[in-house]
Short mmCIF file of C-alpha atoms and ligand atoms in Angstrom, two decimals:
data_model
loop_
_atom_site.label_atom_id
_atom_site.label_comp_id
_atom_site.label_asym_id
_atom_site.label_seq_id
_atom_site.Cartn_x
_atom_site.Cartn_y
_atom_site.Cartn_z
CA MET C 26 15.86 -24.13 10.60
CA THR C 27 17.74 -23.36 13.80
CA ASN C 28 15.84 -24.58 16.84
CA ILE C 29 15.00 -21.43 18.82
CA PRO C 30 14.05 -22.18 22.44
CA LYS C 31 10.70 -20.60 23.40
CA SER C 32 12.37 -19.26 26.55
CA HIS C 33 14.66 -17.02 24.50
CA PRO C 34 13.86 -13.36 25.38
CA ARG C 35 13.75 -12.41 21.69
CA TYR C 36 12.01 -15.58 20.49
CA ASP C 37 9.48 -13.86 18.18
CA SER C 38 12.13 -11.79 16.46
CA LEU C 39 14.40 -14.80 15.92
CA VAL C 40 11.54 -16.84 14.48
CA LEU C 41 10.87 -14.10 11.91
CA ARG C 42 14.56 -14.14 10.98
CA GLU C 43 14.38 -17.89 10.48
CA ARG C 44 11.36 -17.48 8.19
CA LEU C 45 13.24 -14.91 6.15
CA VAL C 46 16.31 -17.13 5.86
CA ALA C 47 14.15 -20.13 4.88
CA GLY C 48 12.41 -17.91 2.29
CA TYR C 49 15.81 -16.84 0.98
CA ASN C 50 17.01 -20.45 0.73
CA ASP C 51 13.79 -21.33 -1.14
CA GLY C 52 14.31 -18.52 -3.68
CA ILE C 53 11.40 -16.41 -2.43
CA VAL C 54 13.27 -13.61 -0.64
CA ALA C 55 15.76 -11.43 -2.53
CA THR C 56 19.25 -11.18 -1.00
CA GLN C 57 18.49 -7.51 -0.46
CA GLY C 58 15.38 -8.53 1.47
CA LEU C 59 17.60 -9.76 4.30
CA ILE C 60 19.11 -6.28 4.59
CA ALA C 61 15.66 -4.67 4.48
CA HIS C 62 14.52 -6.92 7.32
CA GLY C 63 17.47 -5.87 9.49
CA ARG C 64 16.54 -2.25 8.93
CA GLY C 65 12.99 -3.01 10.00
CA GLU C 66 14.20 -4.84 13.13
CA MET C 67 16.07 -1.74 14.21
CA PHE C 68 12.99 0.47 14.02
CA TYR C 69 10.86 -2.21 15.68
CA TYR C 70 13.34 -2.32 18.56
CA LEU C 71 12.94 1.42 19.01
CA LEU C 72 9.17 0.89 19.21
CA GLY C 73 9.63 -1.64 22.01
CA GLU C 74 8.76 -4.54 19.63
CA ARG C 75 5.03 -4.07 20.12
CA THR C 76 2.04 -2.73 18.26
CA THR C 77 1.52 0.83 19.47
CA LYS C 78 -1.87 2.51 19.83
CA GLU C 79 -0.82 4.78 16.96
CA ALA C 80 -0.36 1.70 14.77
CA ARG C 81 -3.81 0.44 15.79
CA THR C 82 -5.32 3.80 14.79
CA ALA C 83 -3.73 3.48 11.35
CA GLU C 84 -4.74 -0.17 11.07
CA ARG C 85 -8.37 0.72 11.76
CA ALA C 86 -8.21 3.46 9.11
CA ALA C 87 -6.64 0.96 6.69
CA ALA C 88 -9.47 -1.51 7.32
CA ALA C 89 -12.03 1.23 6.65
CA LEU C 90 -10.27 2.27 3.44
CA MET C 91 -10.15 -1.30 2.14
CA LEU C 92 -13.82 -1.88 2.94
CA LEU C 93 -14.84 1.34 1.19
CA ALA C 94 -12.74 0.49 -1.87
CA LYS C 95 -14.38 -0.81 -5.04
CA ASN C 96 -11.30 -2.64 -6.25
CA PRO C 97 -8.65 -3.09 -3.53
CA VAL C 98 -5.41 -4.94 -4.29
CA ILE C 99 -2.76 -6.29 -1.93
CA SER C 100 0.73 -6.18 -3.41
CA VAL C 101 3.09 -8.92 -2.22
CA ASN C 102 6.88 -8.96 -2.37
CA GLY C 103 9.40 -11.62 -1.34
CA ASN C 104 9.68 -10.61 2.31
CA VAL C 105 5.92 -10.50 2.81
CA ALA C 106 5.49 -13.90 1.13
CA ALA C 107 8.11 -15.44 3.42
CA LEU C 108 6.86 -13.79 6.61
CA CYS C 109 3.08 -13.94 6.43
CA PRO C 110 1.47 -15.55 3.36
CA GLY C 111 -1.51 -16.84 5.36
CA GLU C 112 -2.20 -13.38 6.76
CA VAL C 113 -2.19 -11.92 3.23
CA VAL C 114 -4.74 -14.50 2.06
CA ARG C 115 -6.97 -13.94 5.08
CA LEU C 116 -6.94 -10.16 4.62
CA ALA C 117 -7.82 -10.60 0.94
CA GLU C 118 -10.76 -12.80 1.90
CA VAL C 119 -12.05 -10.46 4.59
CA THR C 120 -11.84 -7.32 2.44
CA GLY C 121 -12.54 -8.79 -1.01
CA ALA C 122 -9.11 -7.66 -2.22
CA LYS C 123 -7.16 -9.16 -5.11
CA ILE C 124 -3.57 -10.29 -4.57
CA GLU C 125 -0.79 -9.29 -6.97
CA VAL C 126 2.90 -10.16 -6.75
CA GLY C 127 5.04 -7.09 -7.46
CA LEU C 128 8.80 -7.35 -7.11
CA PHE C 129 11.64 -4.87 -7.17
CA HIS C 130 14.28 -7.56 -7.85
CA ARG C 131 11.95 -9.31 -10.26
CA SER C 132 12.46 -12.66 -11.94
CA ASP C 133 9.63 -14.78 -13.36
CA GLN C 134 10.93 -17.70 -11.34
CA ARG C 135 10.62 -15.80 -8.07
CA VAL C 136 7.14 -14.50 -8.97
CA ALA C 137 6.05 -18.10 -9.70
CA LYS C 138 7.45 -19.33 -6.38
CA ILE C 139 5.69 -16.57 -4.44
CA GLN C 140 2.45 -17.31 -6.29
CA ALA C 141 2.80 -20.99 -5.32
CA VAL C 142 3.35 -20.11 -1.64
CA LEU C 143 0.24 -17.93 -1.63
CA GLU C 144 -1.77 -20.67 -3.35
CA ASP C 145 -0.54 -23.18 -0.75
CA HIS C 146 -2.16 -20.86 1.80
CA GLY C 147 -5.47 -20.82 -0.06
CA ALA C 148 -5.10 -17.89 -2.47
CA LYS C 149 -6.90 -18.07 -5.80
CA ASP C 150 -6.22 -16.08 -8.97
CA VAL C 151 -2.95 -14.53 -7.81
CA LEU C 152 -1.91 -11.84 -10.30
CA GLY C 153 1.58 -10.71 -11.26
CA LEU C 154 3.15 -13.46 -13.34
CA LEU C 155 1.99 -11.97 -16.65
CA PRO C 156 2.09 -8.20 -16.27
CA ASP C 157 0.40 -6.28 -19.07
CA ALA C 158 0.60 -2.71 -17.77
CA ARG C 159 3.05 -0.25 -16.18
CA ILE C 160 2.89 2.21 -13.33
CA ASP C 161 3.78 5.59 -14.83
CA GLY C 162 6.99 7.01 -13.44
CA VAL C 163 8.33 3.77 -11.94
CA ASP C 164 11.20 2.68 -14.17
CA SER C 165 12.23 -0.32 -12.04
CA MET C 166 10.76 -3.79 -12.47
CA ARG C 167 8.31 -2.90 -9.71
CA GLY C 168 6.62 -0.66 -12.28
CA LEU C 169 5.30 -3.80 -14.03
CA CYS C 170 1.74 -4.64 -13.04
CA CYS C 171 -1.52 -6.17 -14.22
CA GLY C 172 -4.35 -4.25 -15.87
CA ASP C 173 -6.87 -6.28 -13.87
CA GLY C 174 -4.96 -5.71 -10.66
CA ILE C 175 -2.89 -2.79 -9.42
CA HIS C 176 -3.33 -0.74 -12.60
CA SER C 177 -7.12 -0.54 -12.21
CA ALA C 178 -7.24 -0.63 -8.40
CA ASP C 179 -8.59 2.28 -6.39
CA VAL C 180 -6.80 1.23 -3.17
CA VAL C 181 -3.46 -0.60 -3.07
CA LEU C 182 -1.88 -2.07 0.06
CA ILE C 183 1.89 -1.99 -0.35
CA PRO C 184 3.80 -3.49 2.55
CA LEU C 185 7.60 -3.04 2.75
CA GLU C 186 8.32 -0.72 -0.14
CA ASP C 187 10.65 1.98 -1.09
CA GLY C 188 8.79 5.18 -1.76
CA ASP C 189 8.81 5.49 -5.54
CA ARG C 190 5.80 3.29 -6.20
CA ALA C 191 3.70 4.75 -3.38
CA GLU C 192 4.23 8.23 -4.84
CA ALA C 193 3.55 7.07 -8.40
CA LEU C 194 0.35 5.27 -7.39
CA SER C 195 -0.96 8.37 -5.69
CA ARG C 196 -0.12 10.42 -8.82
CA MET C 197 -2.35 7.92 -10.66
CA GLY C 198 -5.17 8.91 -8.29
CA LYS C 199 -5.04 5.76 -6.19
CA LYS C 200 -5.13 5.57 -2.43
CA THR C 201 -2.38 3.58 -0.78
CA ILE C 202 -1.93 1.80 2.51
CA VAL C 203 1.71 1.35 3.42
CA VAL C 204 3.23 -0.83 6.14
CA ASP C 205 6.72 0.28 7.06
CA LEU C 206 8.50 0.25 10.42
CA ASN C 207 10.41 3.37 9.42
CA PRO C 208 8.20 6.41 10.11
CA LEU C 209 10.72 8.65 8.32
CA SER C 210 10.67 6.77 5.02
CA ARG C 211 9.37 8.29 1.80
CA THR C 212 6.89 5.42 1.72
CA SER C 213 5.43 6.28 5.12
CA ARG C 214 5.22 9.93 4.12
CA SER C 215 3.43 9.24 0.86
CA GLY C 216 0.85 6.62 1.83
CA THR C 217 -2.78 7.67 2.24
CA VAL C 218 -2.65 5.54 5.40
CA ALA C 219 0.78 4.76 6.88
CA ILE C 220 1.07 1.89 9.35
CA VAL C 221 4.26 1.78 11.41
CA ASP C 222 4.10 -1.79 12.67
CA GLU C 223 5.72 -5.13 11.98
CA VAL C 224 3.98 -6.61 8.94
CA THR C 225 3.12 -9.96 10.57
CA LYS C 226 1.30 -8.01 13.29
CA ALA C 227 -0.22 -5.36 11.02
CA LEU C 228 -2.05 -7.59 8.53
CA PRO C 229 -4.01 -9.65 11.13
CA GLU C 230 -4.94 -6.42 12.93
CA ILE C 231 -6.36 -4.96 9.70
CA SER C 232 -8.32 -8.20 9.13
CA LEU C 233 -9.77 -8.10 12.65
CA PHE C 234 -10.79 -4.46 12.30
CA ALA C 235 -12.28 -5.15 8.86
CA GLU C 236 -14.45 -7.90 10.34
CA GLU C 237 -15.52 -5.54 13.10
CA LEU C 238 -16.31 -2.63 10.74
CA GLU C 239 -17.79 -4.61 7.87
CA ASP C 240 -21.41 -3.56 8.37
CA ASP C 241 -20.79 -0.07 9.72
CA ALA C 242 -20.33 2.33 6.80
CA SER C 243 -20.68 5.46 8.93
CA GLU C 244 -17.94 4.27 11.31
CA GLN C 245 -15.73 3.55 8.28
CA ASP C 246 -16.26 7.14 7.09
CA ARG C 247 -15.69 8.55 10.56
CA LEU C 248 -12.41 6.67 10.98
CA LEU C 249 -11.08 7.94 7.67
CA THR C 250 -12.16 11.52 8.35
CA ASN C 251 -10.47 11.51 11.74
CA TYR C 252 -7.26 9.80 10.61
CA ASP C 253 -4.38 12.27 10.27
CA ARG C 254 -1.33 10.56 8.78
CA ASP C 255 1.27 13.17 9.66
CA ALA C 256 0.03 13.58 13.23
CA ASN C 257 0.03 9.80 13.59
CA LEU C 258 3.61 9.53 12.26
CA GLN C 259 4.73 12.30 14.61
CA ALA C 260 3.17 10.44 17.54
CA VAL C 261 5.08 7.30 16.50
CA MET C 262 8.31 9.34 16.40
CA ASN C 263 7.53 10.55 19.91
CA VAL C 264 7.19 6.94 21.09
CA MET C 265 10.60 6.12 19.59
CA GLN C 266 12.15 9.24 21.06
CA GLY C 267 10.74 8.37 24.48
CA ASN C 268 12.21 4.87 24.31
CA LEU C 269 15.58 6.27 23.26
CA GLY C 270 15.46 8.63 26.23
CA LYS C 271 14.89 5.67 28.54
CA LEU C 272 17.91 3.88 27.12
CA GLY C 273 20.17 6.91 27.62
O1 PTJ E 323 10.98 -8.89 -2.95
P1 PTJ E 323 11.41 -7.65 -3.69
O2 PTJ E 323 12.31 -7.99 -4.87
O3 PTJ E 323 10.27 -6.79 -4.13
O4 PTJ E 323 12.30 -6.75 -2.70
C1 PTJ E 323 11.75 -6.36 -1.48
C2 PTJ E 323 12.68 -5.44 -0.67
C3 PTJ E 323 12.18 -5.44 0.78
C4 PTJ E 323 14.10 -5.95 -0.72
C5 PTJ E 323 12.62 -4.04 -1.28
O5 PTJ E 323 11.29 -3.59 -1.30
C6 PTJ E 323 13.49 -3.06 -0.52
O6 PTJ E 323 14.68 -2.93 -0.76
O7 PTJ E 323 12.86 -2.37 0.40
P2 PTJ E 323 13.56 -1.22 1.30
O8 PTJ E 323 13.84 -0.03 0.46
O9 PTJ E 323 14.69 -1.78 2.10
O10 PTJ E 323 12.39 -0.86 2.27
C7 PTJ E 323 11.81 -1.76 3.13
C8 PTJ E 323 11.21 -1.01 4.30
O11 PTJ E 323 10.42 -1.93 5.03
C9 PTJ E 323 12.24 -0.43 5.27
O12 PTJ E 323 11.90 0.90 5.59
C10 PTJ E 323 12.15 -1.30 6.52
O13 PTJ E 323 12.30 -0.54 7.70
C11 PTJ E 323 10.73 -1.84 6.43
N1 PTJ E 323 10.59 -3.20 6.96
C12 PTJ E 323 11.48 -4.22 6.87
N2 PTJ E 323 10.99 -5.33 7.47
C13 PTJ E 323 9.76 -5.00 7.92
C14 PTJ E 323 9.50 -3.64 7.60
N3 PTJ E 323 8.35 -3.03 7.92
C15 PTJ E 323 7.40 -3.79 8.56
N4 PTJ E 323 7.58 -5.08 8.89
C16 PTJ E 323 8.74 -5.73 8.58
N5 PTJ E 323 8.91 -7.03 8.90
#
């Protein structure tokens, strides 16, 4: 890895890039994942590279939704495995969620490598290597899933997607939590809860809120009742617009 000096003004961002490149060299990240990350960086820059209060609102709602779920599942792709495997495992522990690897550019070899990375970080019973079900209406490889996992889940967390699976999962009656730095994406507009935040920041925030809300069912209900996805996304757009105005 390139040695990034801590004094560099964009240290955090460059460290994430290094993780992605290392994940790519290890066969975890798809080539296309590098492009997807660059797209995310651009939106993060417009947000001021910080977690906004709008993101925190969505993260609290996401924590409530996962705690209220009977069978929550966290779906993991190559980028997420390279960027924050430990955070995935912690969130699964805190919320009682299963973990399933679901890839767009799927190969069994890459699924096995991602499973191994998650296991190195303490995950047990990672699903995805032997899919035995399909998500209706998703013709890509990402439509493959496990009957014990995503197919029977009531809530699915899908970080860094394109929108087809989020829409298909909601047609199957499931609730979805999406993490996507692009507030305009089809994914953001089709998630039950849409979090516009960098994934390495979003997952620990959800875990913290889940710990805080664990024993408070009425607060979980209240958060979900009050959460308004479209108003939240509009507020995020306003933040971006404001930052663009400052640059001009
Ligand atoms: O590992 P695979 O084979 O499943 O492939 C994964 C990728 C990411 C290549 C695949 O899902 C893909 O092509 O995704 P898209 O359509 O490029 O969408 C990714 C979305 O995630 C974009 O809207 C990005 O803005 C956003 N994004 C990228 N990096 C981050 C992010 N959002 C949050 N945190 C990030 N670090």
